PDB file of C-alpha atoms and ligand atoms in Angstrom:
ATOM      1  CA  MET A   1      84.053 114.901 137.445  1.00 51.00           C
ATOM      2  CA  MET A   2      85.065 117.407 140.140  1.00 52.00           C
ATOM      3  CA  LYS A   3      81.570 117.093 141.477  1.00 52.00           C
ATOM      4  CA  TYR A   4      82.043 113.445 142.401  1.00 53.00           C
ATOM      5  CA  PHE A   5      85.343 114.084 144.106  1.00 51.00           C
ATOM      6  CA  SER A   6      83.869 116.840 146.207  1.00 51.00           C
ATOM      7  CA  VAL A   7      80.905 114.619 147.112  1.00 51.00           C
ATOM      8  CA  ALA A   8      83.312 111.868 148.192  1.00 51.00           C
ATOM      9  CA  PHE A   9      85.422 114.354 150.097  1.00 49.00           C
ATOM     10  CA  THR A  10      82.411 115.845 151.860  1.00 49.00           C
ATOM     11  CA  SER A  11      81.229 112.392 152.894  1.00 51.00           C
ATOM     12  CA  VAL A  12      84.658 111.542 154.322  1.00 49.00           C
ATOM     13  CA  MET A  13      84.854 114.880 156.131  1.00 48.00           C
ATOM     14  CA  THR A  14      81.388 114.389 157.607  1.00 49.00           C
ATOM     15  CA  ASN A  15      82.459 111.056 159.022  1.00 49.00           C
ATOM     16  CA  VAL A  16      85.739 112.393 160.339  1.00 46.00           C
ATOM     17  CA  MET A  17      83.869 115.176 162.087  1.00 48.00           C
ATOM     18  CA  ALA A  18      81.344 112.712 163.517  1.00 48.00           C
ATOM     19  CA  ILE A  19      84.180 110.636 164.951  1.00 45.00           C
ATOM     20  CA  LEU A  20      85.931 113.678 166.394  1.00 44.00           C
ATOM     21  CA  LEU A  21      82.715 114.680 168.151  1.00 46.00           C
ATOM     22  CA  PHE A  22      82.321 111.090 169.305  1.00 47.00           C
ATOM     23  CA  SER A  23      85.857 110.794 170.670  1.00 45.00           C
ATOM     24  CA  ASN A  24      85.265 113.971 172.583  1.00 44.00           C
ATOM     25  CA  ALA A  25      82.153 112.477 174.192  1.00 44.00           C
ATOM     26  CA  ILE A  26      84.050 109.287 175.062  1.00 43.00           C
ATOM     27  CA  ALA A  27      86.772 111.257 176.831  1.00 47.00           C
ATOM     28  CA  HIS A  28      84.123 112.319 179.317  1.00 47.00           C
ATOM     29  CA  HIS A  29      82.330 108.960 179.656  1.00 49.00           C
ATOM     30  CA  ASN A  30      84.603 105.956 179.835  1.00 52.00           C
ATOM     31  CA  SER A  31      81.822 103.356 179.949  1.00 52.00           C
ATOM     32  CA  PRO A  32      81.928 100.051 177.984  1.00 56.00           C
ATOM     33  CA  GLU A  33      78.944 101.226 175.872  1.00 56.00           C
ATOM     34  CA  SER A  34      80.930 104.193 174.609  1.00 53.00           C
ATOM     35  CA  LEU A  35      83.776 101.912 173.632  1.00 48.00           C
ATOM     36  CA  GLU A  36      81.416  99.688 171.644  1.00 55.00           C
ATOM     37  CA  ALA A  37      79.921 102.716 169.919  1.00 51.00           C
ATOM     38  CA  ARG A  38      83.385 104.004 169.154  1.00 50.00           C
ATOM     39  CA  VAL A  39      84.333 100.753 167.431  1.00 47.00           C
ATOM     40  CA  ALA A  40      81.066 100.896 165.477  1.00 49.00           C
ATOM     41  CA  ALA A  41      81.807 104.463 164.386  1.00 47.00           C
ATOM     42  CA  VAL A  42      85.251 103.504 163.074  1.00 48.00           C
ATOM     43  CA  GLY A  43      83.645 100.623 161.159  1.00 45.00           C
ATOM     44  CA  THR A  44      81.217 103.054 159.544  1.00 44.00           C
ATOM     45  CA  LEU A  45      84.058 105.288 158.410  1.00 42.00           C
ATOM     46  CA  ASN A  46      85.728 102.385 156.604  1.00 41.00           C
ATOM     47  CA  ILE A  47      82.529 101.409 154.787  1.00 40.00           C
ATOM     48  CA  ASP A  48      81.779 104.962 153.696  1.00 43.00           C
ATOM     49  CA  VAL A  49      85.278 105.638 152.406  1.00 40.00           C
ATOM     50  CA  GLY A  50      85.072 102.413 150.419  1.00 39.00           C
ATOM     51  CA  SER A  51      81.754 103.192 148.753  1.00 40.00           C
ATOM     52  CA  ALA A  52      82.707 106.811 148.026  1.00 41.00           C
ATOM     53  CA  GLY A  53      85.879 105.591 146.309  1.00 40.00           C
ATOM     54  CA  ALA A  54      83.959 103.048 144.256  1.00 41.00           C
ATOM     55  CA  GLY A  55      81.462 105.720 143.181  1.00 40.00           C
ATOM     56  CA  ALA A  56      84.213 108.051 142.014  1.00 42.00           C
ATOM     57  CA  ALA A  57      85.894 105.245 140.071  1.00 42.00           C
ATOM     58  CA  THR A  58      82.631 104.193 138.374  1.00 42.00           C
ATOM     59  CA  ASN A  59      81.976 107.732 137.178  1.00 43.00           C
ATOM     60  CA  GLU A  60      85.308 107.990 135.420  1.00 45.00           C
ATOM     61  CA  SER A  61      83.939 106.363 132.310  1.00 48.00           C
ATOM     62  CA  ASP A  62      84.743 107.647 128.812  1.00 50.00           C
ATOM     63  CA  SER A  63      81.390 109.367 128.457  1.00 63.00           C
ATOM     64  CA  ALA A  64      81.600 111.004 131.893  1.00 72.00           C
ATOM     65  CA  ALA A  65      81.798 114.544 130.492  1.00 72.00           C
ATOM     66  CA  ALA A  66      78.713 114.140 128.295  1.00 71.00           C
ATOM     67  CA  GLU A  67      76.747 112.503 131.097  1.00 73.00           C
ATOM     68  CA  ASP A  68      77.807 115.221 133.509  1.00 93.00           C
ATOM     69  CA  GLY A  69      76.464 117.954 131.254  1.00 97.00           C
ATOM     70  CA  GLU A  70      73.100 116.243 131.055  1.00 96.00           C
ATOM     71  CA  THR A  71      73.030 115.594 134.800  1.00 97.00           C
ATOM     72  CA  VAL A  72      73.910 119.178 135.640  1.00 97.00           C
ATOM     73  CA  TYR A  73      71.283 120.405 133.164  1.00 98.00           C
ATOM     74  CA  ASN A  74      68.620 118.181 134.732  1.00 97.00           C
ATOM     75  CA  THR A  75      69.412 119.245 138.279  1.00 96.00           C
ATOM     76  CA  ALA A  76      70.200 122.940 137.855  1.00 97.00           C
ATOM     77  CA  CYS A  77      68.926 124.232 134.507  1.00 98.00           C
ATOM     78  CA  ALA A  78      65.844 122.265 133.467  1.00 98.00           C
ATOM     79  CA  THR A  79      63.630 124.158 135.936  1.00 97.00           C
ATOM     80  CA  CYS A  80      63.673 127.133 133.571  1.00 98.00           C
ATOM     81  CA  HIS A  81      65.072 125.791 130.297  1.00 98.00           C
ATOM     82  CA  ALA A  82      62.764 122.775 129.855  1.00 98.00           C
ATOM     83  CA  GLY A  83      59.608 124.853 129.569  1.00 97.00           C
ATOM     84  CA  GLY A  84      60.899 128.363 128.903  1.00 97.00           C
ATOM     85  CA  ILE A  85      60.135 129.644 132.399  1.00 96.00           C
ATOM     86  CA  ALA A  86      60.926 133.347 132.926  1.00 94.00           C
ATOM     87  CA  GLY A  87      61.833 133.733 129.240  1.00 97.00           C
ATOM     88  CA  ALA A  88      64.542 131.065 129.183  1.00 98.00           C
ATOM     89  CA  PRO A  89      65.450 129.612 125.761  1.00 98.00           C
ATOM     90  CA  ILE A  90      63.852 126.153 125.572  1.00 98.00           C
ATOM     91  CA  LEU A  91      66.045 123.066 125.345  1.00 98.00           C
ATOM     92  CA  GLY A  92      66.087 121.674 121.819  1.00 98.00           C
ATOM     93  CA  LYS A  93      64.095 124.556 120.268  1.00 98.00           C
ATOM     94  CA  VAL A  94      66.197 125.827 117.375  1.00 97.00           C
ATOM     95  CA  ASP A  95      64.413 129.206 117.083  1.00 97.00           C
ATOM     96  CA  ASP A  96      65.247 129.983 120.718  1.00 97.00           C
ATOM     97  CA  TRP A  97      68.926 129.081 120.326  1.00 98.00           C
ATOM     98  CA  LYS A  98      69.995 129.938 116.779  1.00 97.00           C
ATOM     99  CA  GLU A  99      70.984 133.565 117.408  1.00 96.00           C
ATOM    100  CA  ARG A 100      72.395 132.844 120.832  1.00 97.00           C
ATOM    101  CA  ILE A 101      74.679 130.128 119.469  1.00 97.00           C
ATOM    102  CA  GLU A 102      75.936 132.484 116.767  1.00 97.00           C
ATOM    103  CA  GLN A 103      77.615 134.623 119.431  1.00 96.00           C
ATOM    104  CA  GLY A 104      79.921 131.665 120.196  1.00 97.00           C
ATOM    105  CA  MET A 105      80.498 129.173 122.969  1.00 97.00           C
ATOM    106  CA  ASP A 106      82.759 131.464 125.036  1.00 97.00           C
ATOM    107  CA  SER A 107      80.093 134.100 125.324  1.00 98.00           C
ATOM    108  CA  LEU A 108      77.367 131.570 126.147  1.00 98.00           C
ATOM    109  CA  VAL A 109      79.515 130.039 128.883  1.00 98.00           C
ATOM    110  CA  GLU A 110      80.369 133.452 130.289  1.00 98.00           C
ATOM    111  CA  HIS A 111      76.677 134.357 130.425  1.00 98.00           C
ATOM    112  CA  ALA A 112      75.857 131.053 132.127  1.00 98.00           C
ATOM    113  CA  LEU A 113      78.650 131.500 134.708  1.00 98.00           C
ATOM    114  CA  LEU A 114      78.248 135.193 135.499  1.00 98.00           C
ATOM    115  CA  GLY A 115      74.573 135.631 134.735  1.00 98.00           C
ATOM    116  CA  PHE A 116      72.971 137.554 131.889  1.00 97.00           C
ATOM    117  CA  THR A 117      70.063 139.901 131.388  1.00 98.00           C
ATOM    118  CA  GLY A 118      68.804 139.906 127.803  1.00 95.00           C
ATOM    119  CA  SER A 119      65.632 140.865 125.993  1.00 94.00           C
ATOM    120  CA  SER A 120      63.615 137.916 127.260  1.00 95.00           C
ATOM    121  CA  GLY A 121      64.548 137.700 130.933  1.00 97.00           C
ATOM    122  CA  VAL A 122      67.259 137.146 133.521  1.00 97.00           C
ATOM    123  CA  MET A 123      69.651 134.210 133.509  1.00 98.00           C
ATOM    124  CA  PRO A 124      70.993 134.005 137.111  1.00 98.00           C
ATOM    125  CA  PRO A 125      74.734 133.230 137.610  1.00 98.00           C
ATOM    126  CA  LYS A 126      75.115 129.428 137.300  1.00 98.00           C
ATOM    127  CA  GLY A 127      71.325 129.204 137.159  1.00 98.00           C
ATOM    128  CA  GLY A 128      71.240 130.264 140.801  1.00 97.00           C
ATOM    129  CA  ASN A 129      73.249 127.225 141.903  1.00 96.00           C
ATOM    130  CA  THR A 130      76.544 128.925 142.787  1.00 96.00           C
ATOM    131  CA  SER A 131      77.983 125.762 144.340  1.00 96.00           C
ATOM    132  CA  LEU A 132      78.363 124.302 140.821  1.00 96.00           C
ATOM    133  CA  SER A 133      81.912 124.262 139.460  1.00 96.00           C
ATOM    134  CA  ASP A 134      82.684 126.284 136.324  1.00 96.00           C
ATOM    135  CA  SER A 135      83.387 123.060 134.435  1.00 96.00           C
ATOM    136  CA  ALA A 136      80.018 121.581 135.447  1.00 97.00           C
ATOM    137  CA  VAL A 137      78.196 124.665 134.130  1.00 97.00           C
ATOM    138  CA  THR A 138      80.307 124.611 130.937  1.00 97.00           C
ATOM    139  CA  ALA A 139      79.370 120.945 130.403  1.00 97.00           C
ATOM    140  CA  ALA A 140      75.690 121.827 130.847  1.00 98.00           C
ATOM    141  CA  VAL A 141      75.952 124.630 128.256  1.00 98.00           C
ATOM    142  CA  GLN A 142      77.625 122.203 125.849  1.00 97.00           C
ATOM    143  CA  PHE A 143      74.827 119.703 126.461  1.00 97.00           C
ATOM    144  CA  MET A 144      72.195 122.371 125.738  1.00 98.00           C
ATOM    145  CA  ILE A 145      73.921 123.428 122.501  1.00 97.00           C
ATOM    146  CA  ASP A 146      74.220 119.813 121.393  1.00 96.00           C
ATOM    147  CA  GLN A 147      70.426 119.455 121.573  1.00 97.00           C
ATOM    148  CA  VAL A 148      69.877 121.971 118.772  1.00 95.00           C
ATOM    149  CA  LYS A 149      72.634 120.871 116.394  1.00 82.00           C
TER     150      LYS A 149
HETATM  151  C1  HEC B 201      65.760 130.832 136.995  1.00 62.89           C
HETATM  152  C2  HEC B 201      65.669 130.370 135.630  1.00 62.89           C
HETATM  153  C3  HEC B 201      66.934 129.853 134.971  1.00 62.89           C
HETATM  154  C4  HEC B 201      67.745 128.824 135.373  1.00 62.89           C
HETATM  155  C5  HEC B 201      67.607 127.939 136.604  1.00 62.89           C
HETATM  156  C6  HEC B 201      68.774 128.694 134.363  1.00 62.89           C
HETATM  157  N1  HEC B 201      68.593 129.625 133.383  1.00 62.89           N
HETATM  158 FE1  HEC B 201      69.750 129.894 131.741  1.00 62.89          FE
HETATM  159  N2  HEC B 201      68.560 131.424 131.150  1.00 62.89           N
HETATM  160  C7  HEC B 201      67.437 131.876 131.818  1.00 62.89           C
HETATM  161  C8  HEC B 201      66.836 132.978 131.061  1.00 62.89           C
HETATM  162  C9  HEC B 201      65.583 133.741 131.441  1.00 62.89           C
HETATM  163  C10 HEC B 201      67.656 133.162 129.925  1.00 62.89           C
HETATM  164  C11 HEC B 201      67.453 134.201 128.803  1.00 62.89           C
HETATM  165  C12 HEC B 201      67.993 135.555 129.188  1.00 62.89           C
HETATM  166  C13 HEC B 201      67.763 136.535 128.042  1.00 62.89           C
HETATM  167  O1  HEC B 201      68.312 136.322 126.960  1.00 62.89           O
HETATM  168  O2  HEC B 201      67.023 137.509 128.235  1.00 62.89           O
HETATM  169  C14 HEC B 201      68.730 132.178 130.015  1.00 62.89           C
HETATM  170  C15 HEC B 201      69.723 132.038 129.075  1.00 62.89           C
HETATM  171  C16 HEC B 201      70.717 131.084 129.111  1.00 62.89           C
HETATM  172  C17 HEC B 201      71.736 130.933 128.102  1.00 62.89           C
HETATM  173  C18 HEC B 201      71.893 131.773 126.853  1.00 62.89           C
HETATM  174  C19 HEC B 201      72.715 132.997 127.182  1.00 62.89           C
HETATM  175  C20 HEC B 201      72.896 133.873 125.957  1.00 62.89           C
HETATM  176  O3  HEC B 201      73.981 134.468 125.863  1.00 62.89           O
HETATM  177  O4  HEC B 201      71.998 133.976 125.119  1.00 62.89           O
HETATM  178  C21 HEC B 201      72.527 129.886 128.489  1.00 62.89           C
HETATM  179  C22 HEC B 201      73.750 129.350 127.763  1.00 62.89           C
HETATM  180  C23 HEC B 201      71.997 129.403 129.738  1.00 62.89           C
HETATM  181  N3  HEC B 201      70.894 130.145 130.090  1.00 62.89           N
HETATM  182  C24 HEC B 201      72.531 128.357 130.423  1.00 62.89           C
HETATM  183  C25 HEC B 201      72.023 127.880 131.640  1.00 62.89           C
HETATM  184  C26 HEC B 201      72.614 126.811 132.375  1.00 62.89           C
HETATM  185  C27 HEC B 201      73.853 126.042 131.968  1.00 62.89           C
HETATM  186  C28 HEC B 201      71.847 126.641 133.493  1.00 62.89           C
HETATM  187  C29 HEC B 201      72.058 125.648 134.613  1.00 62.89           C
HETATM  188  C30 HEC B 201      73.354 125.617 135.229  1.00 62.89           C
HETATM  189  C31 HEC B 201      70.777 127.617 133.449  1.00 62.89           C
HETATM  190  N4  HEC B 201      70.914 128.350 132.302  1.00 62.89           N
HETATM  191  C32 HEC B 201      69.786 127.757 134.418  1.00 62.89           C
HETATM  192  C33 HEC B 201      66.919 131.392 132.984  1.00 62.89           C
HETATM  193  C34 HEC B 201      67.479 130.349 133.731  1.00 62.89           C
END
């Protein structure tokens, strides 16, 4: 869920920065065209804030956590874990996961967050996507475990 808030926040910040840059340009050119453009820019900000808010609200459904885990897996983990690239345990393949799951969820999450070098290869911290939140990675691990239960 944090992911959606940060996406919304980033989109708002991008617009605020665009307007700040714009206002700066207007200060130097007081032509009617600039004024029109300035009004248009403010209009854009309102539309974007509205749609970002609606997106965040829509994603707060009951199954948001489960969906998030799958989404994170698909975007950041499937590259290796779908086909067993670089020695990664394959999604849904019990033989690949049985012993790993026996060590417990805490250890699996820690290995996913901090990275892990085992007998079959190297799991990079957060799958190499360090911008992911800890809770997003945890949800992805939970999703992966759920596929072999
Ligand atoms: C660059 C390839 C790669 C990506 C991307 C990747 N993994 Fe892995 N992962 C591996 C490999 C290789 C292993 C096995 C390491 C070993 O046991 O030798 C592994 C192992 C794991 C394990 C088992 C750790 C253990 O203790 O046995 C978990 C859990 C895991 N990955 C979660 C994730 C999650 C969650 C993501 C996405 C956020 C992800 N991985 C993305 C390569 C990857």
